[in-house]
PDB file of C-alpha atoms in Angstrom:
ATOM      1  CA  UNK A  62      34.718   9.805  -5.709  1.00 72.00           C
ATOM      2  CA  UNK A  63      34.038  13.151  -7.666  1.00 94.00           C
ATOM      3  CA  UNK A  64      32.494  16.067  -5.493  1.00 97.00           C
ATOM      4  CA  UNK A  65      30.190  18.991  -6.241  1.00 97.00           C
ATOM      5  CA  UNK A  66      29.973  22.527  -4.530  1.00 97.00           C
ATOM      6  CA  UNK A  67      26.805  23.139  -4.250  1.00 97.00           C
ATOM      7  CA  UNK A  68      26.640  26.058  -1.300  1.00 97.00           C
ATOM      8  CA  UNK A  69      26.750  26.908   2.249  1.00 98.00           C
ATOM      9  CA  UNK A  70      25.110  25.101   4.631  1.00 98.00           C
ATOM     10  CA  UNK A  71      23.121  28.402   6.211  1.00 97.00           C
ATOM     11  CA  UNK A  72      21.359  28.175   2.362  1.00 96.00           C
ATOM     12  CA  UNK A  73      19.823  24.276   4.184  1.00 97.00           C
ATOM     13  CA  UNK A  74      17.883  25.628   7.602  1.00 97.00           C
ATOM     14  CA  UNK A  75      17.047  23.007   9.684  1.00 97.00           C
ATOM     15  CA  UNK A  76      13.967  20.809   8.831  1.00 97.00           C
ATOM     16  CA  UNK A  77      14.056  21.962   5.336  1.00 97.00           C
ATOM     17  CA  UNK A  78      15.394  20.964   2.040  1.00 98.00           C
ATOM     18  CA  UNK A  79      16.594  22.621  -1.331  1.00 97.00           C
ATOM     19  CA  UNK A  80      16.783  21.350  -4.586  1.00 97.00           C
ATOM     20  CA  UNK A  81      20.246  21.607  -6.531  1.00 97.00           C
ATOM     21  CA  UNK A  82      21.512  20.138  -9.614  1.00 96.00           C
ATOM     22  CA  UNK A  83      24.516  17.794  -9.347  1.00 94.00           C
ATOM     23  CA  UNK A  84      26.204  16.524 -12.187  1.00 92.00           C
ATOM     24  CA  UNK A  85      23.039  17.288 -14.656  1.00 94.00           C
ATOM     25  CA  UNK A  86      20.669  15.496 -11.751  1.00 95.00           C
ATOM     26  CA  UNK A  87      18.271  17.458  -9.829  1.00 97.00           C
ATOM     27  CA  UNK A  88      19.354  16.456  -5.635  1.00 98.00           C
ATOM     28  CA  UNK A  89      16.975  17.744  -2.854  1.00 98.00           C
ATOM     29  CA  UNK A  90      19.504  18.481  -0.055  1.00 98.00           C
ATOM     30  CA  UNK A  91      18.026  17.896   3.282  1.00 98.00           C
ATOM     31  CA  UNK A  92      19.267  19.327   6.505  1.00 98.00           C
ATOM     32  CA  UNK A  93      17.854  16.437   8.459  1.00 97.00           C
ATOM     33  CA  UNK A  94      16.277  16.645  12.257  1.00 93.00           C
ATOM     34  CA  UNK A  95      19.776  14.771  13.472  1.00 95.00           C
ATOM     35  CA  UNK A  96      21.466  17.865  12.469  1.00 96.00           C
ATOM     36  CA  UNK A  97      23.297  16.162   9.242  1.00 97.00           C
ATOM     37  CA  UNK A  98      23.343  17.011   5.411  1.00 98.00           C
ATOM     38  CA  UNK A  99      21.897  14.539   3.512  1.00 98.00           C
ATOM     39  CA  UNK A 100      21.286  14.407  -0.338  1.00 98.00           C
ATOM     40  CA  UNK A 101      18.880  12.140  -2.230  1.00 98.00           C
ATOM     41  CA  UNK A 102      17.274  12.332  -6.020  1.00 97.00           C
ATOM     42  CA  UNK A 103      14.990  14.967  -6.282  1.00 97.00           C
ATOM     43  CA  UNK A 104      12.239  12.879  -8.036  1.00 96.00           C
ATOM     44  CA  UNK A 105       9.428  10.521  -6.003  1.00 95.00           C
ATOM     45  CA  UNK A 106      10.314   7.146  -7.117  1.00 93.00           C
ATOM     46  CA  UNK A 107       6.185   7.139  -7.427  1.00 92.00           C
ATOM     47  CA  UNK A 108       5.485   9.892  -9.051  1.00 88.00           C
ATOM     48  CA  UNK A 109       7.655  12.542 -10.985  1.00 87.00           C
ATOM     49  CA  UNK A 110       7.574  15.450  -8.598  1.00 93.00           C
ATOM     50  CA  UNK A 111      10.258  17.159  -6.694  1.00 97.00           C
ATOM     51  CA  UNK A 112      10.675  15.734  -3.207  1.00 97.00           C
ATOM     52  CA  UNK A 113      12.653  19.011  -2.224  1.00 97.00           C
ATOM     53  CA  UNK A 114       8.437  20.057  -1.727  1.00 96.00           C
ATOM     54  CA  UNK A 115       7.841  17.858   0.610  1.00 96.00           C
ATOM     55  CA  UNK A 116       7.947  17.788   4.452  1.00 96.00           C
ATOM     56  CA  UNK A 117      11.415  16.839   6.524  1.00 97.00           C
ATOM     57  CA  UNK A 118      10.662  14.478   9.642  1.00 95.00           C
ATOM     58  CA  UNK A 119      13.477  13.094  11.122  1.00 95.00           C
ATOM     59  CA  UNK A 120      15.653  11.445   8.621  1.00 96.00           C
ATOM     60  CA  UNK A 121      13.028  10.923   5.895  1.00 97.00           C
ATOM     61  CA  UNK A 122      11.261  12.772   3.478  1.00 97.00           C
ATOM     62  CA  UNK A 123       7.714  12.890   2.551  1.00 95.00           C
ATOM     63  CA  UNK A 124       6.460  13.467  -0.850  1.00 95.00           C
ATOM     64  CA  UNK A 125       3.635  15.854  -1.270  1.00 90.00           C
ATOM     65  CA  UNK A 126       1.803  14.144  -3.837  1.00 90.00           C
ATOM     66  CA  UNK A 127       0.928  11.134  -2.023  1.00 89.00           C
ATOM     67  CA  UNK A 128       2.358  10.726   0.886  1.00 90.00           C
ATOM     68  CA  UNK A 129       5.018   8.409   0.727  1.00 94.00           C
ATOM     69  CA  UNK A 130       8.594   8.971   2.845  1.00 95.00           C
ATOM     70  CA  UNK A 131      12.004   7.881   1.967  1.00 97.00           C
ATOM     71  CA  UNK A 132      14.530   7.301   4.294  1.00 98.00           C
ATOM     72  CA  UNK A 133      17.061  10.439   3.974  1.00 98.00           C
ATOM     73  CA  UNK A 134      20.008   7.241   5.065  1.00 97.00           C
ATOM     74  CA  UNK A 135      19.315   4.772   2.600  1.00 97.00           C
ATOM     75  CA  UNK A 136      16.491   6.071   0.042  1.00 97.00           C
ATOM     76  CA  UNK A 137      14.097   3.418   1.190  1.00 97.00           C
ATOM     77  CA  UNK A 138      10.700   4.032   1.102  1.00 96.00           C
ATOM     78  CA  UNK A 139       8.731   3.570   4.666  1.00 92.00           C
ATOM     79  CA  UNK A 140       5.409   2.281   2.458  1.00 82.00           C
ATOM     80  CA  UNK A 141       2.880   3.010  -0.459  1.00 87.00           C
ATOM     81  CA  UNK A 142       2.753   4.112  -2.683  1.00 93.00           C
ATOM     82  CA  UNK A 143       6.191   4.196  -3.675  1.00 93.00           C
ATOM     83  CA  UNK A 144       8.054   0.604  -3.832  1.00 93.00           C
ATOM     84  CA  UNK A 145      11.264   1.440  -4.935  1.00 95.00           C
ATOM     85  CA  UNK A 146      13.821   3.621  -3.579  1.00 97.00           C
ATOM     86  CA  UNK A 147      15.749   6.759  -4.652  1.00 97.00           C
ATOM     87  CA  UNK A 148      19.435   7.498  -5.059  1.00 97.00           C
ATOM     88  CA  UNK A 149      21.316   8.235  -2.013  1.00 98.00           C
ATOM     89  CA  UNK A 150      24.042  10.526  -3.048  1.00 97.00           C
ATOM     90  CA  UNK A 151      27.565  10.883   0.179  1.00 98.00           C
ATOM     91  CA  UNK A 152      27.536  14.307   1.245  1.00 98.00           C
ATOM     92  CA  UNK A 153      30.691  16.526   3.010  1.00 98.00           C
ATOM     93  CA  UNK A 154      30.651  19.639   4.778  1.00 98.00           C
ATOM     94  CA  UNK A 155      33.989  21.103   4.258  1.00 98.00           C
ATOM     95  CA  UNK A 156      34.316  24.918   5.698  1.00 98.00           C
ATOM     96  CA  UNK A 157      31.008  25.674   6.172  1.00 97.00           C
ATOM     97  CA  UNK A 158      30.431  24.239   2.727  1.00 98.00           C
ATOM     98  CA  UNK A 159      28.112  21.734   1.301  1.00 98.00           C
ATOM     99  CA  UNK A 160      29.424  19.585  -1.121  1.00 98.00           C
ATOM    100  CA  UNK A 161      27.202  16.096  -3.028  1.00 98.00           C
ATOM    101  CA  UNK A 162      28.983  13.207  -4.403  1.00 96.00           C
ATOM    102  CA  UNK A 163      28.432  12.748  -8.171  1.00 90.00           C
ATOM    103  CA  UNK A 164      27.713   9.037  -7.933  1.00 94.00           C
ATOM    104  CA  UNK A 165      24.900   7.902  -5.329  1.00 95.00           C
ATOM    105  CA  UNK A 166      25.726   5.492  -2.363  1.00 95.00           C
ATOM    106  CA  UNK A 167      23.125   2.920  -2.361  1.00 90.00           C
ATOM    107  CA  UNK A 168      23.429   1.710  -6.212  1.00 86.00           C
ATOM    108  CA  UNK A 169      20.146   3.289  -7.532  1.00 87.00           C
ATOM    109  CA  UNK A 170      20.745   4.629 -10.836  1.00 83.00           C
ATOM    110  CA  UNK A 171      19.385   8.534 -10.752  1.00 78.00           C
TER     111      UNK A 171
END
C-alpha cells in the first residue's frame, strides 16, 4: 500500500480538518475528538462540496450544506440526505508526520 506525505500533524488541531490532495483526490484530514488522524474524500456523497467545511464531532463529519455526517471510521453516513458513503482512505503518523494511503479502505471508489 502506496503512502503520501501530506504534513505535520500540528497543521490538523484538534476538532478540525484540512483538505489535501492525495494522489490527484482532494482528502479532508480530520484530527478526530479520539485524538486519531483520520482521512476521508473530501466531497459529500450528497452534494459536491468540500466536507473539510464542515463541523468535527467525535468521529464523524458533518457536511455544511445539509447536514448530513459520515462516520470518520468507515465513511458511513449517520442519515439523510446522503445514502451512500465516502472513501475511507488508512492513515500513519510516522515522526510527527501525517501520511494518507493512496487507495481507500472501505472499497468506495473516490
Amino acid at each position: 500500500m502506496d503512502f503520501e506525505y501530506v504534513g505535520p500533524v500540528t497543521d490538523v488541531a484538534k476538532g478540525t480538518a484540512l483538505q489535501v490532495e492525495v494522489d490527484g483526490v482532494e482528502v479532508a484530514v480530520v484530527h478526530a475528538d479520539d485524538d486519531n488522524f483520520y482521512a476521508v474524500r473530501d466531497e459529500c456523497s450528497h452534494a459536491s462540496v468540500a466536507l473539510s467545511e464542515g463541523e468535527v464531532d467525535g468521529c464523524t463529519l458533518e457536511c455544511w450544506l445539509h447536514g448530513s455526517r459520515f462516520d470518520l471510521r468507515t465513511g458511513e453516513p449517520s442519515g439523510p440526505p446522503a445514502i451512500d458513503s465516502v472513501a475511507v482512505y488508512p492513515v500513519e503518523i510516522r515522526d510527527g508526520d501525517i501520511y494518507v494511503s493512496t487507495t481507500p479502505s472501505n472499497g468506495v471508489e473516490p
